[in-house]
Coordinates of C-alpha atoms in Angstrom, one line a residue:
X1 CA 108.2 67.1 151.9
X2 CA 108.1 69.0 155.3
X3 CA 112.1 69.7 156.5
X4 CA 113.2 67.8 159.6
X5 CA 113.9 70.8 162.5
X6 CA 116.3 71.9 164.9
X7 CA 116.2 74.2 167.8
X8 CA 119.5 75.9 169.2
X9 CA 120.1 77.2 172.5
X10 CA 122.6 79.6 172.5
X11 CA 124.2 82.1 169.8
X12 CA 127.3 81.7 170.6
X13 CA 129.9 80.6 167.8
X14 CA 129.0 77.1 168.1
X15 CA 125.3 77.6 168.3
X16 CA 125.7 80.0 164.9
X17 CA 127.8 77.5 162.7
X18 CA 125.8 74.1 163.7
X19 CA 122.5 75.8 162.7
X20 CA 123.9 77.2 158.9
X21 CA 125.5 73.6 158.9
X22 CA 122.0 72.1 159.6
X23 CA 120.2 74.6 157.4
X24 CA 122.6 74.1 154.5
X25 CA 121.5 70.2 154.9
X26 CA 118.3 70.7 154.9
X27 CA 116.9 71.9 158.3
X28 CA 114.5 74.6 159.3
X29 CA 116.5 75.6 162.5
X30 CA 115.9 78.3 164.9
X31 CA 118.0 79.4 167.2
X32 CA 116.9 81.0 170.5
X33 CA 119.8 84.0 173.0
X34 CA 119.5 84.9 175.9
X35 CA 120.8 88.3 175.5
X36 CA 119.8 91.2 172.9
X37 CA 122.7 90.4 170.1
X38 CA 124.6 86.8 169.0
X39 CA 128.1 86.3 170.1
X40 CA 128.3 84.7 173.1
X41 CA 131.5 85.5 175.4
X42 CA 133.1 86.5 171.5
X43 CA 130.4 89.6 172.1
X44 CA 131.4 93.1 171.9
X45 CA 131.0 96.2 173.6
X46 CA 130.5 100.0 171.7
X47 CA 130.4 102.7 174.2
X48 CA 131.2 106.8 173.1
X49 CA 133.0 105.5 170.2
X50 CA 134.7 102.9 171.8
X51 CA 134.5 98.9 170.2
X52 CA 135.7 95.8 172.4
X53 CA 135.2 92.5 171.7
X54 CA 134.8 91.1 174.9
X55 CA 136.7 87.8 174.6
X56 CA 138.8 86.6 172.0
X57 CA 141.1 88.8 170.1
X58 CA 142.9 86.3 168.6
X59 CA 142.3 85.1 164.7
X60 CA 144.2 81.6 164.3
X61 CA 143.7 78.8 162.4
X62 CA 142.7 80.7 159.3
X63 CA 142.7 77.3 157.5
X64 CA 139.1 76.0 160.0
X65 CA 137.3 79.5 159.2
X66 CA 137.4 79.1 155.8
X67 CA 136.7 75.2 155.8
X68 CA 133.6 76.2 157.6
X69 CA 132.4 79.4 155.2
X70 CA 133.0 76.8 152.5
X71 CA 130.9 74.5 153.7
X72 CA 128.4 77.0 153.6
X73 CA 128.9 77.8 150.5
X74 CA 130.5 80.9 150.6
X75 CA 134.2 82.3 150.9
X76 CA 136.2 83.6 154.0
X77 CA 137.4 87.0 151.9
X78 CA 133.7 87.9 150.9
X79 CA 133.0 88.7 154.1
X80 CA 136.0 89.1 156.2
X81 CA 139.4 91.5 155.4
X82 CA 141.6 89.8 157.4
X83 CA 145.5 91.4 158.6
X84 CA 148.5 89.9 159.8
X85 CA 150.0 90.5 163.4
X86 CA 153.4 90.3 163.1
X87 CA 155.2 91.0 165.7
X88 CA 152.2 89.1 166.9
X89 CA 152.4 90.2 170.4
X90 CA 155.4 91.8 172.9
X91 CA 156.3 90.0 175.7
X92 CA 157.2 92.0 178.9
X93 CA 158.9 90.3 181.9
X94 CA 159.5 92.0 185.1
X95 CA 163.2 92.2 185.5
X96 CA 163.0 94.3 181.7
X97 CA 163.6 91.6 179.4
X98 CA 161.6 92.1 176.4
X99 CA 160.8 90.0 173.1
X100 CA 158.7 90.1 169.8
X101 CA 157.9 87.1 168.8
X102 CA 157.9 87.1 165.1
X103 CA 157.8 85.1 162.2
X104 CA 160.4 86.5 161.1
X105 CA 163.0 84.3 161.8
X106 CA 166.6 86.3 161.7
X107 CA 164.8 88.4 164.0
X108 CA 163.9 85.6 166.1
X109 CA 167.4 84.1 166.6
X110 CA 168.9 87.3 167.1
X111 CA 166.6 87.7 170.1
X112 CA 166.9 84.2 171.3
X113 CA 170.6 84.3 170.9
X114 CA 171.0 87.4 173.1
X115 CA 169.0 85.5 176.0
X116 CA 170.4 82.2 175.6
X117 CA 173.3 81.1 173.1
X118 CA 171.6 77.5 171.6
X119 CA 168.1 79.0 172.2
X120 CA 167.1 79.1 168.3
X121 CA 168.3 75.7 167.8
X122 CA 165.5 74.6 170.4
X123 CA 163.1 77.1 169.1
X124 CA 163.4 75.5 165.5
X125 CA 163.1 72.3 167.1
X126 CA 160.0 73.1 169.1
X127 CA 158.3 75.0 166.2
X128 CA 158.7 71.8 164.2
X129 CA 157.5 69.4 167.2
X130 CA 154.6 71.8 167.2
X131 CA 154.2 71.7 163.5
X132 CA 153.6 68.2 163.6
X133 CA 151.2 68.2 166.7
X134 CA 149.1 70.6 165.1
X135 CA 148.7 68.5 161.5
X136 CA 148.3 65.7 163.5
X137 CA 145.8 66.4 166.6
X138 CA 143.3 68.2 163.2
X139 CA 143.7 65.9 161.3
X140 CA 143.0 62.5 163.5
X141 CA 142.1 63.4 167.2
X142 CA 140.3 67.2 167.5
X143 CA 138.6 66.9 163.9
X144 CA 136.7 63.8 164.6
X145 CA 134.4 62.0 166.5
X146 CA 134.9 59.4 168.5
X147 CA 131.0 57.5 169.1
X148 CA 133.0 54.5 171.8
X149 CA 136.0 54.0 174.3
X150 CA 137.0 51.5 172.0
X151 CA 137.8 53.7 168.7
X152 CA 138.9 56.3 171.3
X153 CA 141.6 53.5 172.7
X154 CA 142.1 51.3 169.4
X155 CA 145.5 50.1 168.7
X156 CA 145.6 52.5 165.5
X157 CA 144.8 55.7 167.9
X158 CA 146.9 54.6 170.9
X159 CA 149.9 56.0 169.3
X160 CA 148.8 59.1 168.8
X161 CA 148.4 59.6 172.3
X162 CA 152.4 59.2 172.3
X163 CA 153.0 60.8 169.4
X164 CA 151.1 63.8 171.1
X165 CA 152.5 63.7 173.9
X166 CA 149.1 63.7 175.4
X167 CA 150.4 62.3 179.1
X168 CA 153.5 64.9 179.0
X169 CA 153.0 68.4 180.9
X170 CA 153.3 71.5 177.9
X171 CA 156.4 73.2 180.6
X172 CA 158.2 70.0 181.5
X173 CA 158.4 69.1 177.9
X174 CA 159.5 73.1 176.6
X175 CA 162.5 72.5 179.3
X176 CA 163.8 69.8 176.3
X177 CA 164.5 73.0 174.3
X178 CA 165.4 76.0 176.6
X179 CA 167.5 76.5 179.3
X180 CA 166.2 80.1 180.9
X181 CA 163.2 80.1 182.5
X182 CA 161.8 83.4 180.3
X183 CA 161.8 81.4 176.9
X184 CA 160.2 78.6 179.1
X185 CA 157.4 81.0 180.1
X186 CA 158.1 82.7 176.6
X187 CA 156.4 79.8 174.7
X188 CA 154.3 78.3 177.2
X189 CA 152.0 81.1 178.4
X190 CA 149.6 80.9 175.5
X191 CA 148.2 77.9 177.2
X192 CA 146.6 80.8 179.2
X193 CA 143.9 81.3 175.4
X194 CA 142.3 78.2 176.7
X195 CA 142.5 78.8 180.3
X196 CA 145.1 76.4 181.4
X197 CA 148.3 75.9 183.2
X198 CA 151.6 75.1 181.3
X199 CA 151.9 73.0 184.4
X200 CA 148.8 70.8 184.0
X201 CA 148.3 71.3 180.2
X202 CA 149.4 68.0 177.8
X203 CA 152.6 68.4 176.0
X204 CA 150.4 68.4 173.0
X205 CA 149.4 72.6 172.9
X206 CA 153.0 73.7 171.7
X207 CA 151.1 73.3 168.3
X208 CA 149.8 76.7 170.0
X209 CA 153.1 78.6 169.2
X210 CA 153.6 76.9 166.1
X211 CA 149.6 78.4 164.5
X212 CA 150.9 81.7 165.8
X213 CA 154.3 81.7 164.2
X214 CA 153.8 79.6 160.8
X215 CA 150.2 80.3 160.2
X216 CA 150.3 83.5 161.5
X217 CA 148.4 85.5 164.2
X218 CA 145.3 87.5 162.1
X219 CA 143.2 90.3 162.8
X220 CA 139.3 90.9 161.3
X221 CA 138.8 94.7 160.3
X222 CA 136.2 95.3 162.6
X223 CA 137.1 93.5 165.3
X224 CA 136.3 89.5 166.8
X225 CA 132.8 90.3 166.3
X226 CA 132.8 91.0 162.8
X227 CA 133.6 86.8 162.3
X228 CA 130.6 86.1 164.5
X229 CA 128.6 89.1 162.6
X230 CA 129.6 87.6 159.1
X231 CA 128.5 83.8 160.1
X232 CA 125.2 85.0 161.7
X233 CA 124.4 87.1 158.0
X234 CA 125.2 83.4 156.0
X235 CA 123.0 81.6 158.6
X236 CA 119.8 83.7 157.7
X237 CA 120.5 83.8 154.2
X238 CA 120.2 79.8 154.6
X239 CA 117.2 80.4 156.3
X240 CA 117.7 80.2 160.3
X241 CA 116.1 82.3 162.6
X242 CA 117.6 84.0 165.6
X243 CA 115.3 85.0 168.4
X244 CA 116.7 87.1 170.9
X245 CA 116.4 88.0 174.4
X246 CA 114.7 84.2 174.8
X247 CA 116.2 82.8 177.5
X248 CA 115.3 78.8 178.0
X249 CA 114.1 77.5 181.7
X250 CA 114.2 74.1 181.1
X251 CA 113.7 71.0 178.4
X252 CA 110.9 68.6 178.7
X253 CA 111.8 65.0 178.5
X254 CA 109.2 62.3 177.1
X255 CA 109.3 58.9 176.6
X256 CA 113.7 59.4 176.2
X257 CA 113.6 62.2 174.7
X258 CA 113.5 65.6 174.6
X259 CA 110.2 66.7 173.7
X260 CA 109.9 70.4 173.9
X261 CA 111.7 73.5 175.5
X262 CA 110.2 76.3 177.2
X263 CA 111.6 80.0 177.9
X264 CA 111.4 82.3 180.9
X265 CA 108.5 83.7 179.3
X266 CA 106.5 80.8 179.2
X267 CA 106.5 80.0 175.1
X268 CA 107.2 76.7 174.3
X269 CA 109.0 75.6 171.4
X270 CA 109.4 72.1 169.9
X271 CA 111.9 70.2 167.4
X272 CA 113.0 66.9 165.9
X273 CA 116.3 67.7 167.2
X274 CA 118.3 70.0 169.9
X275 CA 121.0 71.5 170.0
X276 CA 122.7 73.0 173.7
X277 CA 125.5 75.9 172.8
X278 CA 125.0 77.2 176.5
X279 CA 127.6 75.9 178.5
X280 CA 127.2 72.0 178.4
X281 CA 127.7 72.4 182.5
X282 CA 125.0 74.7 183.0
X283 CA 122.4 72.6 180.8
X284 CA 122.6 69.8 182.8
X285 CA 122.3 71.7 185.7
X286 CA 119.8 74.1 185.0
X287 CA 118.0 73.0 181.8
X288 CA 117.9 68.9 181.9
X289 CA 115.2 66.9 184.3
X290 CA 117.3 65.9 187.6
X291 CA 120.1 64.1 186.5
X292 CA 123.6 62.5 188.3
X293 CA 125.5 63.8 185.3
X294 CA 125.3 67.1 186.9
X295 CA 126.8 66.5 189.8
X296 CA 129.9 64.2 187.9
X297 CA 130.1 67.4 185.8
X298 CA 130.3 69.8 189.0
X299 CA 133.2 67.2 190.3
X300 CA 135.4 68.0 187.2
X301 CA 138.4 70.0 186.2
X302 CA 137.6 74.5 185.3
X303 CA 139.6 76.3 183.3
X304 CA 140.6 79.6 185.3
X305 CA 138.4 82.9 185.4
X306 CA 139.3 86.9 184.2
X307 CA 139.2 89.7 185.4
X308 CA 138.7 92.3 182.3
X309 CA 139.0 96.3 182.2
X310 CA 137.5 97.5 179.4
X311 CA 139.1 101.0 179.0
X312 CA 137.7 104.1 176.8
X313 CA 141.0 106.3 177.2
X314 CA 140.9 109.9 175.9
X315 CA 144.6 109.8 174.9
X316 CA 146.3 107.9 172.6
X317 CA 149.1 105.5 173.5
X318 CA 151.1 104.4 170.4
X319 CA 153.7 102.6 172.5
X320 CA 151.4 100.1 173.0
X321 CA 151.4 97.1 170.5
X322 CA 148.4 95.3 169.5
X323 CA 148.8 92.2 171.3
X324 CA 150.9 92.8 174.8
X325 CA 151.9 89.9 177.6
X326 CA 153.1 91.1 180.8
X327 CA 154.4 88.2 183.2
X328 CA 155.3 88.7 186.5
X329 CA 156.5 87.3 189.5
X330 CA 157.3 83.3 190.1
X331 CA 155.9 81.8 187.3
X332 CA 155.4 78.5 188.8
X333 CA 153.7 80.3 192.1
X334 CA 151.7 82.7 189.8
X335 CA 149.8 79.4 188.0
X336 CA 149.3 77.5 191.2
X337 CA 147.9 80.6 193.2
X338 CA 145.2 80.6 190.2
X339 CA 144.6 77.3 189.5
X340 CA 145.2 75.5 193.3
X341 CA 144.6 78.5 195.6
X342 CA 141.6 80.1 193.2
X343 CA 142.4 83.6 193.6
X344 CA 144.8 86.4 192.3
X345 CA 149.2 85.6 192.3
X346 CA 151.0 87.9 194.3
X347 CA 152.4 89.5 190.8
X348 CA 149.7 89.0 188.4
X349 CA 150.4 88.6 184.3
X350 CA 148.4 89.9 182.0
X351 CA 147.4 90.7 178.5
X352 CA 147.1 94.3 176.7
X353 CA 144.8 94.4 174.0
X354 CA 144.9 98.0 171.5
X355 CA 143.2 97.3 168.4
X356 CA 143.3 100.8 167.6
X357 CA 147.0 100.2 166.2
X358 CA 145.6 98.2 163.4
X359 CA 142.0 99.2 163.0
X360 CA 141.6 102.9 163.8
X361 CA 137.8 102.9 163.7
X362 CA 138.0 100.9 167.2
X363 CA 138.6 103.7 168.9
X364 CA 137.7 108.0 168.4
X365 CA 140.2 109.8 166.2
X366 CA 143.7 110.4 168.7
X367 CA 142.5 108.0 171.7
X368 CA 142.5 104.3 172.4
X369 CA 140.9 102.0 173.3
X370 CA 142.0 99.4 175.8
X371 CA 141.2 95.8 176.6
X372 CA 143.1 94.3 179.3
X373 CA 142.8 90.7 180.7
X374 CA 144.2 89.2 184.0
X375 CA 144.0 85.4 184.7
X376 CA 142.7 84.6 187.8
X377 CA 141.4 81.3 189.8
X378 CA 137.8 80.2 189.2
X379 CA 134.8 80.6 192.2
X380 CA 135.5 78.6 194.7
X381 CA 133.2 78.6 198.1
X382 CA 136.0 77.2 199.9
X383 CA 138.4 79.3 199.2
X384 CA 138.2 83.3 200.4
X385 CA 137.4 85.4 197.7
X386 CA 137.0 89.3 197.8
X387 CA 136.4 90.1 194.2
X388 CA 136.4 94.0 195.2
X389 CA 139.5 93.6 196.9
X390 CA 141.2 91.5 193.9
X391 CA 140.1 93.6 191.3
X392 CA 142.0 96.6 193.0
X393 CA 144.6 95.1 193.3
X394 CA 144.9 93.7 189.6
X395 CA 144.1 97.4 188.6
X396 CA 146.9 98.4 190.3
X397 CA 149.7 95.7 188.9
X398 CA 148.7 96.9 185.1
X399 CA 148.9 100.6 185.9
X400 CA 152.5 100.6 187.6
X401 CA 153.8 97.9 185.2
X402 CA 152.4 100.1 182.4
X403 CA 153.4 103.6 183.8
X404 CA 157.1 102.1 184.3
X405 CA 157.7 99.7 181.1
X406 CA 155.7 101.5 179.1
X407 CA 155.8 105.1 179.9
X408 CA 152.4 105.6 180.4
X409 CA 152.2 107.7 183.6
X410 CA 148.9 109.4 183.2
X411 CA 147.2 106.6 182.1
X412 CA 145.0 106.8 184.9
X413 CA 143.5 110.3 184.7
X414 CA 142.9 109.9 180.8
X415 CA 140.6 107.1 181.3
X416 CA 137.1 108.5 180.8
X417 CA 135.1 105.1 181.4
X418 CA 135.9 101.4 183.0
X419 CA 134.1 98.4 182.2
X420 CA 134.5 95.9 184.7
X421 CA 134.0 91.7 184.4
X422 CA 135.6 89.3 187.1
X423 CA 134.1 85.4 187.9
X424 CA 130.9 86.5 189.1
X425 CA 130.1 88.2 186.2
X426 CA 131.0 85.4 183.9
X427 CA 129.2 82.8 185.9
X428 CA 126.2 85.4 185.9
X429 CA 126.2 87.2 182.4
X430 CA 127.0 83.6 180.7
X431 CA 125.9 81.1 182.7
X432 CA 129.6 79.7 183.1
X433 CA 129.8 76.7 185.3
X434 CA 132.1 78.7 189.0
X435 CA 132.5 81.6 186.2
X436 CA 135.4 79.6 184.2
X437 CA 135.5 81.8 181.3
X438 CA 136.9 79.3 178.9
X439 CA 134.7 76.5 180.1
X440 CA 135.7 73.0 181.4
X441 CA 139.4 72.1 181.1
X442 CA 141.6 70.1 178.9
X443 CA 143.9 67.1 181.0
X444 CA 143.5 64.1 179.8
X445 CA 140.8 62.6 181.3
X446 CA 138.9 65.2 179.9
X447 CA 139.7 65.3 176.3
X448 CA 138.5 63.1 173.3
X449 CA 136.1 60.3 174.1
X450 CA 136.9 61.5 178.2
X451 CA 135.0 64.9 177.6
X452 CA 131.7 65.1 177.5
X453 CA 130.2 63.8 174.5
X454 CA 128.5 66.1 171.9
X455 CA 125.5 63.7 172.1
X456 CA 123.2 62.9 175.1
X457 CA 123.5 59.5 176.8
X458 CA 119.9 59.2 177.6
X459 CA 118.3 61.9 175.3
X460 CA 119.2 60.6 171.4
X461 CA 117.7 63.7 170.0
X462 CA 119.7 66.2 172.1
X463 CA 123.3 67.2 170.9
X464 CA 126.0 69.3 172.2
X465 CA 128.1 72.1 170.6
X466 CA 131.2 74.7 172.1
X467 CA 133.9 74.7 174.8
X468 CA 132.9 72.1 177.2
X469 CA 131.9 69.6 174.9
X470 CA 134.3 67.4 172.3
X471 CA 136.9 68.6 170.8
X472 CA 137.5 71.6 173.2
X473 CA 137.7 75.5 173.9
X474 CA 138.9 78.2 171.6
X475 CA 137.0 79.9 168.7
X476 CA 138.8 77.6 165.9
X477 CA 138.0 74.5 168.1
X478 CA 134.5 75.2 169.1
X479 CA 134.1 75.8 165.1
X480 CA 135.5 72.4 164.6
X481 CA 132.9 71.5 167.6
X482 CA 130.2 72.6 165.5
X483 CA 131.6 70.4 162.4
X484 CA 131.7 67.5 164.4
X485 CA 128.4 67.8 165.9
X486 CA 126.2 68.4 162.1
X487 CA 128.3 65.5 160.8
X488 CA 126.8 63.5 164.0
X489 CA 123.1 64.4 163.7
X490 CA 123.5 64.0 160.0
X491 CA 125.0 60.4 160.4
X492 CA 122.5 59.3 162.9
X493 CA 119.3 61.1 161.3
X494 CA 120.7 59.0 158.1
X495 CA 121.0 55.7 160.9
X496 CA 117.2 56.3 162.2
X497 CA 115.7 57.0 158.8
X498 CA 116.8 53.6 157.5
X499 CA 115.6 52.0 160.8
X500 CA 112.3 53.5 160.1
X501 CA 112.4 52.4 156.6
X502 CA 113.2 48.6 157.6
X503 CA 110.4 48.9 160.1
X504 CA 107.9 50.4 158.2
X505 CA 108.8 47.7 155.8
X506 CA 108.1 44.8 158.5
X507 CA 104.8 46.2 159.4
X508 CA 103.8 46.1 155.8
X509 CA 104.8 42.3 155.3
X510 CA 103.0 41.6 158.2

């Protein structure tokens, strides 16, 4: 009997884990990259010795990576040795106020206690508030699908919205638990992982803090990529291909569906079923016959952009952690210069990543290597944007703040190469709707049923996976993306088989 097949576009995370999930239940699926290597944005970059991953440097959620190796049949700790963070990061604020936040929790009160006297009393509270988001949010709104409005808004899920705070801002809802505005920003800046502002973002992402503090923040010997490297090496042993440096054009539509793809190169490839892990925004712009959604989808609500330095430094620099926050400035001003204005605060935060402190093979022996990201606002036509000029500038915040919290004065001349990526790159390199590095954005009109659905409306036989589709951004969540996507095609493959069987049935009584 000949196997039903699937074609993915994209290799990114999303892409990999939907086509071992399809290949695991039977599908011949190939998967087609742009680019020379799988990955995505969670790609790397080697240079003189030198390993980045180029995005996320953060391993949460342990408990979703090994539900998804296990539903390939295979375990986590074959394939990944995994460590703990803990402190899990160091977070800097500019009038010299620093704090680890820990799991350790008489370390954590004493810290708390110094800033603010009844500050662990809300921290225990919030922890436990997030405890409950997270179970729940897994459990019954990010790890499911939702196929109509009506399931979406049914009297048994309405609650949940409540219980979730979903229609509560994430900073108006930490001011419940702290007083000083540094443990407000303290444990509401990780919004910033999915691109958002603690401003905007639902009440609902202080499970955030509670994955980094109970479930710990992890790190994969070998950096990010050695989770996406591990996942590609199951897919092929269940049988998908990978072809690289394939970029698609555009997808052929006949008679409602989605007949055939072809690449820049002119080969055309056809499937029973596709699968889009480019960015859902880009598809329908780019890949789909002329179609409104594009425009809706152009109307919509980004995440903010990055600007990255990737630093090969010929010096070691021990004083800096693993995982580093530095915020700046008016923290209010800072997110609405990004996310209103579109551009650069006037005291940017940012994030130093040294993976060298826990995996020495990331960098040569006795120098470092350096991964630093700065939010910024999305492209915007209408707003001004001198990327050269911005760039400088951001440069320039993370060596003084660095030279003068961190001692390291010479920074500058020990840095033998610099590897730049700002919006345009992001928008160029990953075909990223205005260069929104994490994709479209989470309020909520645009999460659950409101976000784009991992199906076509028109187009039964195309399917969505990653961050702009349901559930969301973030590695863990895109994996969950992937999840909920197989389980779709597999439920409505089972739907159209029985259809086909009740019609093929007919035709023989008649």
């Amino acid at each position: 009997m000949q196997k039903p097949t699937a074609l993915v576009i994209g290799a990114g995370i999303g892409g990999i884990t939907t086509a071992a999930r399809l290949a695991k239940n039977g599908y011949e699926v190939t998967v087609l990259e742009k680019e020379s290597a799988p990955g995505g944005r969670a790609n790397q970059i080697v240079r003189d010795g030198h390993r980045f991953d180029i995005g996320p440097t953060l391993f949460l959620m342990p408990e979703i990576w090994e539900e998804t190796f296990a539903a390939l049949g295979e375990r986590m700790s074959d394939h990944l040795e995994l460590k703990r963070i803990d402190p899990t990061y160091k977070v800097h604020f500019d009038d010299g106020l620093q704090l680890e936040l820990t799991s350790n929790i008489g370390e954590m009160q004493a810290q708390l206690e110094k800033v603010e006297k009844t500050a662990f009393t809300g921290f225990l509270n919030y922890i436990a508030e997030g405890g409950k988001h997270y179970k729940m949010s897994v459990e019954k709104f990010v790890g499911r699908n939702f196929y109509n409005l009506f399931e979406y808004f049914s009297l048994g899920n309405l609650p949940l919205l409540f219980q979730l705070k979903a229609l509560q801002k994430h900073h108006a809802n930490v001011s419940k638990y702290f007083k000083d505005d540094r443990l407000k920003a303290a444990f509401t800046f990780q919004n910033m992982y999915l691109g958002l502002s603690p401003y905007d973002a639902p009440a609902t992402y202080s499970l955030l803090q509670y994955t980094e503090l109970a479930e710990g923040v992890w790190y994969p010997m070998g950096g990010m990529y050695a989770a996406i490297q591990a996942l590609v090496k199951v897919a092929e042993k269940l049988g998908v291909k990978f072809i690289y440096n394939a970029p698609v054009k555009k997808m052929k539509e006949e008679r409602g569906k989605i007949s055939l793809i072809i690449t820049e190169d002119g080969h055309e490839f056809t499937a029973d079923i596709f699968i889009g892990n480019a960015d859902l925004p880009y598809i329908y712009k780019e890949l789909l016959p002329k179609n409104k959604e594009a425009r809706k989808l152009e109307n919509k609500l980004y995440t903010c952009s990055t600007i990255m330095f990737y630093w090969g430094v010929d010096k070691e620099y021990p004083q800096i952690a693993h995982h580093n926050v530095f915020l700046g400035g008016d923290y209010k001003a800072s997110f609405d210069r990004i996310f209103n204005d579109h551009t650069l605060p006037e005291m940017p935060s940012f994030y130093v990543h040294a993976p060298a402190r826990t995996d020495s093979a990331a960098a040569p022996k006795g120098q470092d290597t350096l991964y630093v990201l700065v939010p910024v606002g999305h492209l915007e036509a209408r707003s001004e944007q001198d990327w050269e000029a911005l760039v400088d500038r951001a440069r320039a915040t993370v060596f003084n703040r660095l030279a003068k919290e961190m001692g390291a004065h010479d920074l500058k001349e020990h840095i033998k190469f610099e590897i730049v990526y700002q919006p345009k790159v992001w928008k160029e390199r990953f075909n990223l709707e205005k260069g929104a590095a994490f994709g479209l954005s989470h309020n909520f009109w645009q999460v659950g049923y409101l976000r784009p659905q991992n199906r076509h409306k028109e187009y039964k036989n195309l399917y969505f996976t990653g961050a702009s589709t349901h559930p969301g951004t973030g590695l863990p969540i895109v994996l969950l993306s992937a999840r909920l996507t197989t389980e779709r095609i597999l439920k409505e493959a089972g739907t159209i088989s029985v259809q086909n069987m009740v019609k093929a049935l007919a035709q023989a009584r008649a």
